[in-house]
GROMACS .gro file of C-alpha atoms in nm:
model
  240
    1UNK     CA    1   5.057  14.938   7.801
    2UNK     CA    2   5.035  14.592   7.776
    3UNK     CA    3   5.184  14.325   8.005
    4UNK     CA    4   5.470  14.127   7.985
    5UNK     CA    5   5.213  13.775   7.929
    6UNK     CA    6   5.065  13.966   7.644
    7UNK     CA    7   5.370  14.031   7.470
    8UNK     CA    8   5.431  13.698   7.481
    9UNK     CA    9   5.064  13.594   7.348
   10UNK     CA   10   5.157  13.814   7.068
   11UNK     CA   11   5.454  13.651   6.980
   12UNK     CA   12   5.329  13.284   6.990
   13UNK     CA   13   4.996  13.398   6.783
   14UNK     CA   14   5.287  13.583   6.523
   15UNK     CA   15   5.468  13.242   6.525
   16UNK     CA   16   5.273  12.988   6.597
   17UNK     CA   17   5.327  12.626   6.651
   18UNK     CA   18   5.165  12.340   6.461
   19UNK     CA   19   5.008  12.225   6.733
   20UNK     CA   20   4.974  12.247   7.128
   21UNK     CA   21   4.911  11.969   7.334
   22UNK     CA   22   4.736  12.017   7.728
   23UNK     CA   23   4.928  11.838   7.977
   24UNK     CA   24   4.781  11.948   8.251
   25UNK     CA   25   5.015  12.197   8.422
   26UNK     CA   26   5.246  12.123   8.105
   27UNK     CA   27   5.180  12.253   7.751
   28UNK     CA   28   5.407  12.124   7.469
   29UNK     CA   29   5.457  12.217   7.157
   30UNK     CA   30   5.443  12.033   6.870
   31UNK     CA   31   5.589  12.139   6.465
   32UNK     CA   32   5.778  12.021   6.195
   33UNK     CA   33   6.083  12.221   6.223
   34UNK     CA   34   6.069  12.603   6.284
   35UNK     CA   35   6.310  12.692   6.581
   36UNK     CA   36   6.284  12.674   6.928
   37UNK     CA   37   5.980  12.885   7.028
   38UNK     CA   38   5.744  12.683   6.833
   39UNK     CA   39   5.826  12.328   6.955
   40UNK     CA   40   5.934  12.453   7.334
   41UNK     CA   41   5.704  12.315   7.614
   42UNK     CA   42   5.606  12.566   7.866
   43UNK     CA   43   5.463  12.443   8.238
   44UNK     CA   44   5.311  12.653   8.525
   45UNK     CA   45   5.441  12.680   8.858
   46UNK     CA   46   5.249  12.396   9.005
   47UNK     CA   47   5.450  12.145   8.776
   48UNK     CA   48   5.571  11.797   8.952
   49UNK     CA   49   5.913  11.646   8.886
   50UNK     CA   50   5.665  11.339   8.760
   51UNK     CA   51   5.441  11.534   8.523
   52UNK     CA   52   5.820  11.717   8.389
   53UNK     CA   53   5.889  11.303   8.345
   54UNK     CA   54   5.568  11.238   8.127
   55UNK     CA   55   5.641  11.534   7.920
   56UNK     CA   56   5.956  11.466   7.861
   57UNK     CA   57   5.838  11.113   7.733
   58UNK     CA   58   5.579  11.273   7.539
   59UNK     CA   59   5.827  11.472   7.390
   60UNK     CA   60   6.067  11.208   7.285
   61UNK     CA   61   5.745  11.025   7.120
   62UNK     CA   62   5.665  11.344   6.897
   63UNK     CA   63   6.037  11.275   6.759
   64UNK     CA   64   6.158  11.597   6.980
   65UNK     CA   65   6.444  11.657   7.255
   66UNK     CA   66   6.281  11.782   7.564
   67UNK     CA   67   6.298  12.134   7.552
   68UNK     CA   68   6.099  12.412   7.792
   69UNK     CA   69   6.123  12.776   7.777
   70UNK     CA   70   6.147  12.943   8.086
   71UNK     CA   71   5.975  13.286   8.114
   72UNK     CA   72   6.049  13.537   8.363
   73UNK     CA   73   5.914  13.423   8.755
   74UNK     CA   74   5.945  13.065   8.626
   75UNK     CA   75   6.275  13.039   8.900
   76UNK     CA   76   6.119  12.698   9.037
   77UNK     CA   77   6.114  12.528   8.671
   78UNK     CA   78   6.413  12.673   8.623
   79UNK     CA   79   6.565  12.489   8.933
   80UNK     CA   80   6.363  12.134   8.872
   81UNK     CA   81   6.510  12.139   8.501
   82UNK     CA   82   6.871  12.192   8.632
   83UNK     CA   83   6.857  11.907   8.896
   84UNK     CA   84   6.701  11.670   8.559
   85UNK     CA   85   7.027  11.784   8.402
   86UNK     CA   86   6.878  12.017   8.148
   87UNK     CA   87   7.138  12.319   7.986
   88UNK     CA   88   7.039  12.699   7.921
   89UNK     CA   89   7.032  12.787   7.591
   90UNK     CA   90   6.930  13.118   7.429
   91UNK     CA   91   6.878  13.369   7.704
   92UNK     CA   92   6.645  13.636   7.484
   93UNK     CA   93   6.473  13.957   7.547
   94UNK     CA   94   6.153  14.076   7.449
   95UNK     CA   95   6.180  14.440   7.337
   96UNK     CA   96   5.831  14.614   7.348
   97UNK     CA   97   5.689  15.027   7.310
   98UNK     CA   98   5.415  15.225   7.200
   99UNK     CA   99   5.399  15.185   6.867
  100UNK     CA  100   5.415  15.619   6.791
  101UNK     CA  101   5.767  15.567   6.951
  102UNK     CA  102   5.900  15.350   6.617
  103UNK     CA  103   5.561  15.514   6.346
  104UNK     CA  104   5.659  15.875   6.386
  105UNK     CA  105   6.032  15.858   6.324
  106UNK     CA  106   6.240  15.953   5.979
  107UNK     CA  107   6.419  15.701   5.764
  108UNK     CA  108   6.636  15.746   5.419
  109UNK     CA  109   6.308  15.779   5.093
  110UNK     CA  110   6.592  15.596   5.012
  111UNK     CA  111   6.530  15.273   5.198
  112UNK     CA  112   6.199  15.234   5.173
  113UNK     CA  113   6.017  14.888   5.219
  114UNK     CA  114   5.741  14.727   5.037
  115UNK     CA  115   5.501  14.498   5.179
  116UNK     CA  116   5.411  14.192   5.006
  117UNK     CA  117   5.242  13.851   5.094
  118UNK     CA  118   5.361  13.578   4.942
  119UNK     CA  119   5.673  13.639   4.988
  120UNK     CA  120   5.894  13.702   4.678
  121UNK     CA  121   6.171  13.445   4.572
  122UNK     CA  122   6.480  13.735   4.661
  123UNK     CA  123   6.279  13.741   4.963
  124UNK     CA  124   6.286  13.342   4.998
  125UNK     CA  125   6.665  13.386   4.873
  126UNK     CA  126   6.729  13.635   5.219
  127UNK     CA  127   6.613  13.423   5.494
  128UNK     CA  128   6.762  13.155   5.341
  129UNK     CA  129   7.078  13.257   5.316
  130UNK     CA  130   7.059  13.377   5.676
  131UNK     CA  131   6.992  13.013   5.816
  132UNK     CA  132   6.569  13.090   5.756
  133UNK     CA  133   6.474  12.804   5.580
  134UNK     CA  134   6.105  12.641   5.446
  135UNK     CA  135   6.005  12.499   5.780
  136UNK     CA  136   6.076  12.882   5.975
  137UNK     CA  137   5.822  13.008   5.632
  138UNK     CA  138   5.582  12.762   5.700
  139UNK     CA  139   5.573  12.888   6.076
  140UNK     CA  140   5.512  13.239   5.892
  141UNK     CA  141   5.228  13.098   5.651
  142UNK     CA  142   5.049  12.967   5.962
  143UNK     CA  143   5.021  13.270   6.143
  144UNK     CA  144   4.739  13.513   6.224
  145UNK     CA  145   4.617  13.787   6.002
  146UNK     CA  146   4.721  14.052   5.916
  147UNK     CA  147   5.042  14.012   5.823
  148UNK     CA  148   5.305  14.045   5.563
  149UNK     CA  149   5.653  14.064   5.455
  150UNK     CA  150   5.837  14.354   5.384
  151UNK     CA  151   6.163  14.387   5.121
  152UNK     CA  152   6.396  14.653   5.194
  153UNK     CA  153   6.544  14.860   4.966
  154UNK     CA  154   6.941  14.987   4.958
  155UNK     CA  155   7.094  15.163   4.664
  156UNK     CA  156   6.849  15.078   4.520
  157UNK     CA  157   6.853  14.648   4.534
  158UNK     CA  158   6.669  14.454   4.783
  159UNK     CA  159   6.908  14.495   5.098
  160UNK     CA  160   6.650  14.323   5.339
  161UNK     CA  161   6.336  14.096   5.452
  162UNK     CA  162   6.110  14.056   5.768
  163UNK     CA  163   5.819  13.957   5.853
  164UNK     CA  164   5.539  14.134   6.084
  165UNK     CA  165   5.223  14.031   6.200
  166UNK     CA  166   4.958  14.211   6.428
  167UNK     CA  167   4.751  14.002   6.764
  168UNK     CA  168   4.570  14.137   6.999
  169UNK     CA  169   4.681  14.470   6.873
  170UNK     CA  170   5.028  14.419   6.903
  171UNK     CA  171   5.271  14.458   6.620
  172UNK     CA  172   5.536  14.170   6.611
  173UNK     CA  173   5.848  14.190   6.380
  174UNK     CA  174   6.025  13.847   6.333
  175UNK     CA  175   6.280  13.698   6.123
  176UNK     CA  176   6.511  14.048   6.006
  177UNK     CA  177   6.710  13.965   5.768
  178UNK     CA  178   6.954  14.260   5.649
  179UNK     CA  179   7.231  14.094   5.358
  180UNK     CA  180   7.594  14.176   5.407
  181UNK     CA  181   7.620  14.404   5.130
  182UNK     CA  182   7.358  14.635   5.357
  183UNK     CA  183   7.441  14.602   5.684
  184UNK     CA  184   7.582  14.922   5.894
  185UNK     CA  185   7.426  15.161   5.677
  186UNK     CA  186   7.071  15.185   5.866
  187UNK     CA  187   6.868  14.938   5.709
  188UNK     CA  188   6.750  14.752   6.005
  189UNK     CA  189   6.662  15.075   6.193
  190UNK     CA  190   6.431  15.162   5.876
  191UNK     CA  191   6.312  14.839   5.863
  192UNK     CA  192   6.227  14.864   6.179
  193UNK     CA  193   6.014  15.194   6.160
  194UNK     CA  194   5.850  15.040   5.882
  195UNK     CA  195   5.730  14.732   6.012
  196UNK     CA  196   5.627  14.939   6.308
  197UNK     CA  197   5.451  15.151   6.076
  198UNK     CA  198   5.242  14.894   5.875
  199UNK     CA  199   5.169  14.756   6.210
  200UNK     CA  200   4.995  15.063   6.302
  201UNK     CA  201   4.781  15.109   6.002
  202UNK     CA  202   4.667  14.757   6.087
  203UNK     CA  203   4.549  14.768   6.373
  204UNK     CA  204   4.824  14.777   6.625
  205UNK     CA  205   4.891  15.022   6.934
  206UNK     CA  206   5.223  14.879   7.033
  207UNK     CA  207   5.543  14.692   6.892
  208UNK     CA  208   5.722  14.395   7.014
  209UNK     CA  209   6.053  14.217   6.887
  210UNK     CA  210   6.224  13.924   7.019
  211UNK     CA  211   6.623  13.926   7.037
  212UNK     CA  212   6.855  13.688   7.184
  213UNK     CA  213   7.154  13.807   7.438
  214UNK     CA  214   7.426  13.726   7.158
  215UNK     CA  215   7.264  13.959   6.876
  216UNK     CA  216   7.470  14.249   7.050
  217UNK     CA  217   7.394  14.441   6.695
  218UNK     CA  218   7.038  14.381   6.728
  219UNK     CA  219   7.035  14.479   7.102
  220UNK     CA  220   7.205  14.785   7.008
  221UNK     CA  221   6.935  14.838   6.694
  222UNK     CA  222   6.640  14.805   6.930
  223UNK     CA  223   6.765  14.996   7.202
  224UNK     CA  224   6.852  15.273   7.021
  225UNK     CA  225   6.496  15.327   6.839
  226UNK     CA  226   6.385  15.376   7.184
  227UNK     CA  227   6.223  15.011   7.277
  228UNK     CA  228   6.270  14.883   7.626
  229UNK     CA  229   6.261  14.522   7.751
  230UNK     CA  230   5.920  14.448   7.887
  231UNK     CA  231   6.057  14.052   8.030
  232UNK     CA  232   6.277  13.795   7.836
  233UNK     CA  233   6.317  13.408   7.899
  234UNK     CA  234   6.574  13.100   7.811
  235UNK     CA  235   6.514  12.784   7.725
  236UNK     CA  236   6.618  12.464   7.911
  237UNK     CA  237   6.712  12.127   7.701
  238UNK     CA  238   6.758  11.842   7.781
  239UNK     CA  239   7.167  11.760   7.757
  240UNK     CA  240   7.261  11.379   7.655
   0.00000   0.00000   0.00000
């Protein structure tokens, strides 16, 4: 099984960053848009209240609010960012199993996904409309191989978009996107076991999804198919 650092390697090689700049014990992040995770700067234990100073500068110069994420046993960065005045934001889990746990279970023929990279316009249309705009795609276009995007199917019309890419053999779904019109009739848990199962005929052995604390139906989606949180982390920003 892997570890809770190699879930996380996953995820960052699934949704990757522009760039990433070596501070030393400080590592930022730099992109043009694309959430949180891919512009958050990340710092070992060892980290100084002056080298937290020089990346926050840096920061600021890259046309960014200082932001860190702060992984499990990072409780002394946690601390040093409070005292600098910096907020939590976005406590998340990261959900991980064996992949068989999410490839070997049933879904409705009826809501069957297909896999396609480019993504398709409805596709484009989905994340959209669900707050996913170009610079969160371009974050997808820059990620490792393999990956794709699936479109779900309900009564039969698109109900539903993700996008899944395999590192280090490790499956990572991001970005689920069910529409209104299909939510609460089991779309997510069969996209879900379909990602999972694309995952596994491309090379992966286990499955990972991130989900924040407020996503109680997500929570509830993941923890139901059986996954169990392998660590989780919150980010710390920098309050005016």
């Amino acid at each position: 099984m892997p570890d809770y650092p190699s879930y996380l390697d996953a995820s960052e090689a699934t949704w990757a960053p522009e760039e990433k700049i070596d501070l030393g014990h400080v590592t930022l992040r730099r992109s043009n848009g694309g959430g949180k995770r891919v512009t958050a700067a990340t710092a070992s234990a060892d980290v100084t209240d002056e080298e937290i100073a020089v990346a926050e500068t840096r920061m600021y110069d890259l046309g960014q609010t200082p932001l860190f994420q702060i992984r499990d046993g990072d409780g002394d960065l946690d601390n040093l960012l409070a005292a600098r005045g910096y907020g939590v934001v976005d406590p998340t889990h990261v959900y991980a199993c064996d992949i068989a746990v999410l490839a070997e279970m049933d879904h409705d023929v009826e809501q069957s996904c297909l896999a396609v990279w480019e993504p398709l316009a409805i596709q484009l249309e989905f994340w959209r409309d669900g707050g996913i705009g170009a610079d969160r795609i371009a974050v997808m276009e820059r990620a490792v191989e393999p990956k794709t995007a699936l479109i779900g199917r309900h009564e039969n019309s698109p109900g539903g978009t993700c996008f899944v890419a395999v590192s280090q053999g490790i499956g990572v779904m991001h970005a689920l996107e069910v529409i209104p019109a299909s939510r609460r009739a089991g779309m997510g848990r069969a996209m879900t076991i379909q990602a999972a199962q694309w995952a596994q005929k491309n090379g992966a052995s286990h499955f990972c999804v991130l989900c924040t604390e407020a996503n109680t139906a997500a929570n509830a989606l993941y923890i139901g198919l059986g996954m169990e949180r392998a660590g989780g982390y919150h980010y710390r920003i920098k309050e005016s």
